[in-house]
Amino acid sequence: MGKSGSSSAEEVWDDGREESARRDATRKDHFMLPFIDQVLEKLAGKSHYCFLDGFSRYMQIHIALVDQHKTTFTCPFETFAYIRMSFGLCNASSTFQRCMISFFSDLLEDCMEVFMDCFTMYIKSFEACLNNLSRVLLSLHGTEGIVLRHLVSTRGIEVDKSKVDIISSLSNLAFVWEVRSFIGHVGFYRRFIKDFNKIALPLSKLLQKDVDFVFNQPCVDALQELKKRLMFAPILQSLNWELPFELMCNVSNFTLGAVLGQRVKKKLHVITYASRTMDLAQVNYTTTEKKLLEIVFALDKFRSYLLGSKIIVFSNHVTLKFLLKKPDAKSYMIRWMLLLQEFNVKIRDKKGAKNAIAD
């Protein structure tokens, strides 16, 4: 449990009221638990059993850093937020059961039943029981695994190759719903694709209202480029909170892009990519305004990583370094400057030859 902030001594600890409000605001996860009667029927009549119990139950599951603030509760002198999944969260049981089933999916219905943190192995001979116990324990020693359609390992985060193979097998798209489905599936892995919005722009235009569906050559090129980027997606590195973060930002006529990385042994390793399309007003900004907008977008997108950390921003527009001191800036630029002051930012000139990104 981590400290979130401080509150006055006059506040009353009313965690029940806070939990009720949090429960009402949470989108419910209706993942079903196994029926107890069915579990008992499957287990009955076997000659040998092995019973295991999960250690710390829900507390084994870490809460994503960007979501920890949602678990904040108050007590008389402080406010706290959970860093691991607590028993009081309304979707905790569904999340835990789904996680356990994903771990042991190849053993269920064969030699094992899972009900929350209770694991039961069953068989009709002692030797087979020992063999199944070995299979269960070995499955917990994996050095990599698929989690939420991503492959995680000591190397970092990778795309699930089985999903990518399905996407890469698609031919040209003939209907709007096919384009929407393709962008949705590829967009799930957009953190692996540099300038995703820029590449997908010809396809995105087909989804606009009152636009004739013409799958022309730019659309074909965008389709093939996105499939290629997915097939050769980089391995995203796990972050190191002891190292400074580096931001590489870029802007085109219609899109913003950013790369978040960290330098390890003089080589920059990517943590994640981000991009978005500018609105009509932003498209008409001056070059300097767009350069500042791209930095604001990147800082806001990666806020959970960057707040409180040292940040080095690489930009190819020298005037940005002096823009913070400009006394007659427009109102929206002043708001951007105030946002920048929340972060420990240092702007450096962008020199492409010295900023090679490692996969």
Short mmCIF file of C-alpha atoms in Angstrom, two decimals:
data_model
loop_
_atom_site.label_atom_id
_atom_site.label_comp_id
_atom_site.label_asym_id
_atom_site.label_seq_id
_atom_site.Cartn_x
_atom_site.Cartn_y
_atom_site.Cartn_z
CA MET A 1 0.00 0.00 0.00
CA GLY A 2 1.47 3.35 -0.97
CA LYS A 3 0.92 6.82 0.42
CA SER A 4 -1.05 8.99 -1.98
CA GLY A 5 -0.98 12.34 -0.21
CA SER A 6 -2.01 14.03 2.99
CA SER A 7 -5.31 15.21 4.42
CA SER A 8 -6.37 17.19 7.44
CA ALA A 9 -6.68 15.59 10.87
CA GLU A 10 -10.37 16.59 11.00
CA GLU A 11 -11.30 14.19 8.20
CA VAL A 12 -13.11 11.03 9.23
CA TRP A 13 -12.02 7.64 7.89
CA ASP A 14 -15.04 6.41 5.98
CA ASP A 15 -13.64 3.76 3.67
CA GLY A 16 -17.07 2.16 3.30
CA ARG A 17 -18.50 5.26 1.68
CA GLU A 18 -15.46 5.62 -0.58
CA GLU A 19 -15.66 1.97 -1.64
CA SER A 20 -19.36 2.31 -2.43
CA ALA A 21 -18.68 5.29 -4.71
CA ARG A 22 -15.78 3.49 -6.37
CA ARG A 23 -17.93 0.39 -6.90
CA ASP A 24 -20.70 2.45 -8.53
CA ALA A 25 -18.19 4.08 -10.91
CA THR A 26 -16.54 0.80 -11.93
CA ARG A 27 -17.53 -1.03 -15.10
CA LYS A 28 -18.42 -4.50 -13.88
CA ASP A 29 -16.50 -7.59 -15.00
CA HIS A 30 -18.93 -10.52 -15.18
CA PHE A 31 -16.38 -13.31 -15.54
CA MET A 32 -18.11 -16.31 -13.96
CA LEU A 33 -16.69 -18.37 -11.14
CA PRO A 34 -16.96 -22.17 -11.49
CA PHE A 35 -20.15 -23.73 -10.13
CA ILE A 36 -19.31 -25.41 -6.83
CA ASP A 37 -21.57 -28.39 -7.57
CA GLN A 38 -19.80 -29.07 -10.86
CA VAL A 39 -16.36 -28.79 -9.26
CA LEU A 40 -17.32 -31.26 -6.53
CA GLU A 41 -18.77 -33.72 -9.05
CA LYS A 42 -15.56 -33.69 -11.11
CA LEU A 43 -13.38 -34.25 -8.06
CA ALA A 44 -15.42 -37.00 -6.43
CA GLY A 45 -14.42 -40.64 -6.88
CA LYS A 46 -10.68 -40.20 -7.49
CA SER A 47 -8.17 -42.16 -5.42
CA HIS A 48 -5.47 -39.50 -5.04
CA TYR A 49 -5.63 -35.75 -4.56
CA CYS A 50 -3.19 -32.91 -4.09
CA PHE A 51 -4.46 -29.66 -2.58
CA LEU A 52 -2.65 -26.35 -3.01
CA ASP A 53 -3.55 -22.92 -1.67
CA GLY A 54 -2.51 -19.63 -3.26
CA PHE A 55 -0.27 -17.40 -1.16
CA SER A 56 -1.64 -13.89 -0.45
CA ARG A 57 -4.52 -14.47 -2.88
CA TYR A 58 -5.49 -11.15 -4.56
CA MET A 59 -2.36 -9.42 -3.31
CA GLN A 60 -0.32 -11.39 -5.87
CA ILE A 61 -1.71 -9.16 -8.62
CA HIS A 62 -0.11 -5.75 -9.09
CA ILE A 63 -2.29 -2.78 -10.00
CA ALA A 64 -1.07 -0.82 -13.02
CA LEU A 65 0.65 2.40 -12.02
CA VAL A 66 -1.80 4.51 -14.03
CA ASP A 67 -4.76 2.95 -12.14
CA GLN A 68 -3.44 2.96 -8.57
CA HIS A 69 -4.93 6.38 -7.80
CA LYS A 70 -8.41 4.92 -8.40
CA THR A 71 -8.04 2.84 -5.20
CA THR A 72 -7.29 5.85 -2.98
CA PHE A 73 -8.94 5.93 0.44
CA THR A 74 -8.63 8.26 3.41
CA CYS A 75 -7.85 7.80 7.08
CA PRO A 76 -7.53 10.53 9.75
CA PHE A 77 -4.03 11.71 8.83
CA GLU A 78 -3.18 10.45 5.33
CA THR A 79 -4.59 9.20 2.06
CA PHE A 80 -3.39 5.88 0.69
CA ALA A 81 -3.66 3.92 -2.56
CA TYR A 82 -3.21 0.20 -3.12
CA ILE A 83 -0.33 -0.98 -5.30
CA ARG A 84 -1.69 -4.56 -5.27
CA MET A 85 -5.25 -5.73 -5.82
CA SER A 86 -7.19 -5.57 -2.56
CA PHE A 87 -10.11 -7.71 -1.41
CA GLY A 88 -12.55 -4.79 -1.46
CA LEU A 89 -12.43 -4.05 -5.19
CA CYS A 90 -15.65 -5.17 -6.88
CA ASN A 91 -13.94 -6.88 -9.84
CA ALA A 92 -11.17 -8.49 -7.79
CA SER A 93 -12.67 -11.99 -7.77
CA SER A 94 -13.31 -11.99 -11.53
CA THR A 95 -9.83 -10.67 -12.28
CA PHE A 96 -8.18 -13.23 -10.03
CA GLN A 97 -10.18 -16.18 -11.40
CA ARG A 98 -9.45 -15.17 -15.00
CA CYS A 99 -5.76 -14.85 -14.18
CA MET A 100 -5.61 -18.30 -12.57
CA ILE A 101 -7.46 -19.93 -15.46
CA SER A 102 -5.05 -18.35 -17.95
CA PHE A 103 -2.10 -19.78 -16.00
CA PHE A 104 -3.45 -23.34 -15.91
CA SER A 105 -5.57 -23.43 -19.09
CA ASP A 106 -3.74 -26.49 -20.46
CA LEU A 107 -4.33 -28.47 -17.24
CA LEU A 108 -8.00 -27.70 -16.59
CA GLU A 109 -10.48 -30.45 -17.46
CA ASP A 110 -7.50 -32.83 -17.53
CA CYS A 111 -6.10 -33.19 -14.03
CA MET A 112 -6.90 -29.99 -12.18
CA GLU A 113 -9.68 -27.75 -10.90
CA VAL A 114 -9.24 -24.11 -9.90
CA PHE A 115 -11.61 -22.17 -7.67
CA MET A 116 -10.10 -18.80 -6.78
CA ASP A 117 -6.94 -19.58 -4.78
CA CYS A 118 -7.82 -23.25 -4.19
CA PHE A 119 -6.05 -25.63 -6.60
CA THR A 120 -6.94 -29.32 -6.62
CA MET A 121 -5.15 -32.01 -8.63
CA TYR A 122 -6.85 -35.38 -8.97
CA ILE A 123 -5.97 -38.73 -10.51
CA LYS A 124 -6.54 -42.45 -9.95
CA SER A 125 -2.94 -43.44 -9.27
CA PHE A 126 -0.20 -42.12 -6.99
CA GLU A 127 2.46 -41.96 -9.71
CA ALA A 128 0.18 -40.01 -12.03
CA CYS A 129 -0.70 -37.66 -9.18
CA LEU A 130 2.99 -36.87 -8.64
CA ASN A 131 3.43 -36.33 -12.37
CA ASN A 132 0.50 -33.90 -12.50
CA LEU A 133 1.81 -32.04 -9.45
CA SER A 134 5.12 -31.65 -11.27
CA ARG A 135 3.31 -30.28 -14.34
CA VAL A 136 1.47 -27.71 -12.23
CA LEU A 137 4.58 -26.53 -10.40
CA LEU A 138 6.64 -26.36 -13.59
CA SER A 139 3.97 -24.22 -15.23
CA LEU A 140 4.66 -21.60 -12.56
CA HIS A 141 8.35 -21.46 -13.49
CA GLY A 142 7.85 -20.17 -17.02
CA THR A 143 10.26 -17.48 -18.18
CA GLU A 144 7.68 -15.98 -20.54
CA GLY A 145 3.97 -16.08 -21.15
CA ILE A 146 1.01 -14.53 -22.95
CA VAL A 147 -0.77 -11.91 -20.83
CA LEU A 148 -3.62 -9.84 -22.30
CA ARG A 149 -2.50 -10.68 -25.85
CA HIS A 150 1.09 -9.63 -25.15
CA LEU A 151 4.17 -11.80 -24.66
CA VAL A 152 5.99 -10.76 -21.48
CA SER A 153 9.46 -11.97 -20.50
CA THR A 154 12.78 -10.72 -19.16
CA ARG A 155 13.37 -9.28 -22.64
CA GLY A 156 10.41 -6.92 -22.26
CA ILE A 157 6.97 -6.73 -23.92
CA GLU A 158 6.28 -8.23 -27.35
CA VAL A 159 3.23 -8.69 -29.56
CA ASP A 160 1.44 -12.04 -29.56
CA LYS A 161 2.69 -13.60 -32.79
CA SER A 162 -0.44 -15.75 -33.16
CA LYS A 163 -2.61 -12.60 -33.30
CA VAL A 164 -0.19 -10.87 -35.67
CA ASP A 165 -0.27 -13.83 -38.07
CA ILE A 166 -4.05 -13.52 -38.32
CA ILE A 167 -3.84 -9.78 -39.04
CA SER A 168 -1.02 -10.17 -41.57
CA SER A 169 -3.03 -12.75 -43.53
CA LEU A 170 -5.75 -10.20 -44.37
CA SER A 171 -6.10 -9.08 -47.99
CA ASN A 172 -7.47 -5.76 -49.24
CA LEU A 173 -10.51 -4.52 -47.35
CA ALA A 174 -13.82 -4.19 -49.21
CA PHE A 175 -16.21 -2.74 -46.63
CA VAL A 176 -16.24 0.00 -44.00
CA TRP A 177 -16.76 -2.51 -41.20
CA GLU A 178 -13.65 -4.40 -42.35
CA VAL A 179 -11.58 -1.20 -42.21
CA ARG A 180 -12.94 -0.36 -38.77
CA SER A 181 -12.20 -3.88 -37.53
CA PHE A 182 -8.67 -3.83 -38.98
CA ILE A 183 -7.83 -0.45 -37.41
CA GLY A 184 -9.23 -1.66 -34.10
CA HIS A 185 -7.17 -4.86 -34.08
CA VAL A 186 -3.95 -3.19 -35.23
CA GLY A 187 -4.61 -0.25 -32.92
CA PHE A 188 -4.53 -2.63 -29.97
CA TYR A 189 -0.78 -2.89 -30.64
CA ARG A 190 -0.29 0.78 -31.51
CA ARG A 191 2.25 1.17 -28.70
CA PHE A 192 4.59 -0.95 -30.87
CA ILE A 193 4.08 1.10 -34.05
CA LYS A 194 5.84 4.41 -34.52
CA ASP A 195 3.61 7.07 -36.15
CA PHE A 196 0.58 4.76 -36.10
CA ASN A 197 -1.95 7.54 -36.74
CA LYS A 198 0.12 8.98 -39.59
CA ILE A 199 0.36 5.61 -41.34
CA ALA A 200 -3.31 4.74 -40.76
CA LEU A 201 -4.62 8.15 -41.89
CA PRO A 202 -5.76 7.00 -45.40
CA LEU A 203 -7.73 4.16 -43.78
CA SER A 204 -9.16 6.41 -41.06
CA LYS A 205 -10.52 8.82 -43.69
CA LEU A 206 -12.68 5.98 -45.06
CA LEU A 207 -14.52 5.91 -41.73
CA GLN A 208 -15.52 9.58 -41.90
CA LYS A 209 -19.12 10.57 -42.48
CA ASP A 210 -20.28 11.19 -46.07
CA VAL A 211 -17.05 9.82 -47.59
CA ASP A 212 -17.27 7.44 -50.54
CA PHE A 213 -15.57 4.11 -49.90
CA VAL A 214 -12.70 3.92 -52.40
CA PHE A 215 -9.89 1.60 -51.38
CA ASN A 216 -7.20 3.32 -53.46
CA GLN A 217 -3.43 2.89 -53.59
CA PRO A 218 -2.69 5.03 -50.47
CA CYS A 219 -5.07 2.75 -48.53
CA VAL A 220 -3.33 -0.35 -49.87
CA ASP A 221 0.05 1.11 -48.91
CA ALA A 222 -1.21 1.94 -45.41
CA LEU A 223 -2.62 -1.57 -44.98
CA GLN A 224 0.64 -3.22 -46.03
CA GLU A 225 2.80 -0.87 -43.97
CA LEU A 226 0.80 -1.50 -40.79
CA LYS A 227 1.00 -5.26 -41.31
CA LYS A 228 4.74 -4.96 -41.92
CA ARG A 229 5.25 -2.86 -38.78
CA LEU A 230 3.38 -5.45 -36.73
CA MET A 231 5.29 -8.40 -38.17
CA PHE A 232 8.58 -6.71 -37.28
CA ALA A 233 7.40 -4.98 -34.11
CA PRO A 234 10.18 -4.08 -31.66
CA ILE A 235 10.54 -5.49 -28.16
CA LEU A 236 9.48 -2.76 -25.74
CA GLN A 237 11.80 -2.57 -22.76
CA SER A 238 10.72 -2.55 -19.13
CA LEU A 239 11.41 0.81 -17.54
CA ASN A 240 14.03 1.64 -14.91
CA TRP A 241 12.88 4.33 -12.47
CA GLU A 242 16.50 5.16 -11.62
CA LEU A 243 17.24 6.36 -15.17
CA PRO A 244 16.01 9.57 -16.83
CA PHE A 245 13.35 9.31 -19.53
CA GLU A 246 13.96 10.54 -23.06
CA LEU A 247 11.20 11.87 -25.32
CA MET A 248 11.51 12.10 -29.09
CA CYS A 249 8.61 14.08 -30.57
CA ASN A 250 7.65 14.67 -34.18
CA VAL A 251 4.82 16.38 -36.02
CA SER A 252 3.53 16.12 -39.58
CA ASN A 253 0.82 18.07 -41.37
CA PHE A 254 -1.99 16.19 -39.62
CA THR A 255 -0.55 13.97 -36.86
CA LEU A 256 1.55 14.09 -33.70
CA GLY A 257 3.97 11.35 -32.69
CA ALA A 258 6.13 10.58 -29.68
CA VAL A 259 8.61 7.95 -28.56
CA LEU A 260 9.32 7.31 -24.87
CA GLY A 261 12.60 5.60 -24.10
CA GLN A 262 15.55 5.27 -21.74
CA ARG A 263 19.23 5.19 -22.53
CA VAL A 264 21.07 2.08 -21.33
CA LYS A 265 24.82 1.89 -21.99
CA LYS A 266 24.57 4.82 -24.44
CA LYS A 267 21.88 3.07 -26.48
CA LEU A 268 18.27 4.25 -26.49
CA HIS A 269 15.68 1.54 -25.83
CA VAL A 270 12.00 2.14 -26.61
CA ILE A 271 9.43 1.85 -23.82
CA THR A 272 6.39 2.80 -25.90
CA TYR A 273 5.20 4.75 -28.94
CA ALA A 274 2.23 7.13 -29.12
CA SER A 275 0.52 9.20 -31.80
CA ARG A 276 -2.71 11.02 -32.53
CA THR A 277 -4.40 13.07 -35.25
CA MET A 278 -4.64 16.86 -34.87
CA ASP A 279 -8.01 18.61 -35.02
CA LEU A 280 -8.82 21.27 -37.61
CA ALA A 281 -7.68 24.17 -35.43
CA GLN A 282 -4.37 22.53 -34.57
CA VAL A 283 -3.63 21.81 -38.23
CA ASN A 284 -3.46 25.59 -38.79
CA TYR A 285 -0.98 26.25 -35.97
CA THR A 286 2.39 27.76 -36.78
CA THR A 287 5.46 25.52 -36.82
CA THR A 288 6.55 26.70 -33.38
CA GLU A 289 3.08 26.11 -31.94
CA LYS A 290 2.97 22.61 -33.41
CA LYS A 291 6.38 21.83 -31.93
CA LEU A 292 5.18 22.88 -28.51
CA LEU A 293 1.92 20.96 -28.99
CA GLU A 294 3.79 17.74 -29.73
CA ILE A 295 5.72 18.05 -26.46
CA VAL A 296 2.53 18.82 -24.51
CA PHE A 297 0.85 15.79 -26.10
CA ALA A 298 3.77 13.52 -25.18
CA LEU A 299 3.98 14.76 -21.58
CA ASP A 300 0.24 14.33 -21.11
CA LYS A 301 0.21 10.88 -22.76
CA PHE A 302 3.09 9.56 -20.65
CA ARG A 303 2.21 11.54 -17.52
CA SER A 304 2.08 8.48 -15.26
CA TYR A 305 5.67 7.65 -16.21
CA LEU A 306 7.13 11.14 -16.25
CA LEU A 307 5.68 13.00 -13.28
CA GLY A 308 8.46 13.34 -10.71
CA SER A 309 11.12 11.93 -13.05
CA LYS A 310 13.92 13.61 -14.97
CA ILE A 311 12.93 14.10 -18.62
CA ILE A 312 15.07 14.94 -21.63
CA VAL A 313 13.03 16.16 -24.62
CA PHE A 314 14.67 16.11 -28.04
CA SER A 315 13.27 18.63 -30.52
CA ASN A 316 14.53 19.89 -33.85
CA HIS A 317 13.13 23.38 -33.27
CA VAL A 318 15.65 25.57 -31.44
CA THR A 319 13.17 28.33 -30.56
CA LEU A 320 11.34 25.99 -28.18
CA LYS A 321 14.11 26.44 -25.63
CA PHE A 322 13.31 30.16 -25.45
CA LEU A 323 9.53 29.95 -25.82
CA LEU A 324 8.95 29.57 -22.08
CA LYS A 325 10.30 33.10 -21.55
CA LYS A 326 8.07 34.73 -24.18
CA PRO A 327 5.90 37.39 -22.41
CA ASP A 328 3.19 37.88 -25.09
CA ALA A 329 2.26 34.26 -25.85
CA LYS A 330 -1.30 33.27 -26.72
CA SER A 331 -3.58 32.04 -23.93
CA TYR A 332 -3.54 28.37 -24.94
CA MET A 333 0.25 28.45 -25.21
CA ILE A 334 0.44 29.89 -21.69
CA ARG A 335 -1.66 26.94 -20.49
CA TRP A 336 0.78 24.60 -22.22
CA MET A 337 3.72 26.35 -20.56
CA LEU A 338 2.07 25.91 -17.16
CA LEU A 339 1.67 22.21 -17.92
CA LEU A 340 5.36 21.95 -18.78
CA GLN A 341 6.26 23.45 -15.41
CA GLU A 342 4.79 20.39 -13.67
CA PHE A 343 7.61 18.31 -15.12
CA ASN A 344 11.36 18.28 -14.72
CA VAL A 345 11.99 18.90 -18.43
CA LYS A 346 15.21 19.67 -20.26
CA ILE A 347 14.97 20.44 -23.99
CA ARG A 348 17.86 19.46 -26.24
CA ASP A 349 18.43 19.96 -29.94
CA LYS A 350 17.57 16.89 -31.98
CA LYS A 351 20.49 15.36 -33.87
CA GLY A 352 19.32 12.27 -35.74
CA ALA A 353 22.74 10.67 -35.94
CA LYS A 354 23.03 10.58 -32.17
CA ASN A 355 19.52 9.34 -31.46
CA ALA A 356 19.38 5.87 -32.97
CA ILE A 357 16.60 3.87 -31.32
CA ALA A 358 17.35 0.28 -30.40
CA ASP A 359 14.73 -2.42 -30.95
#
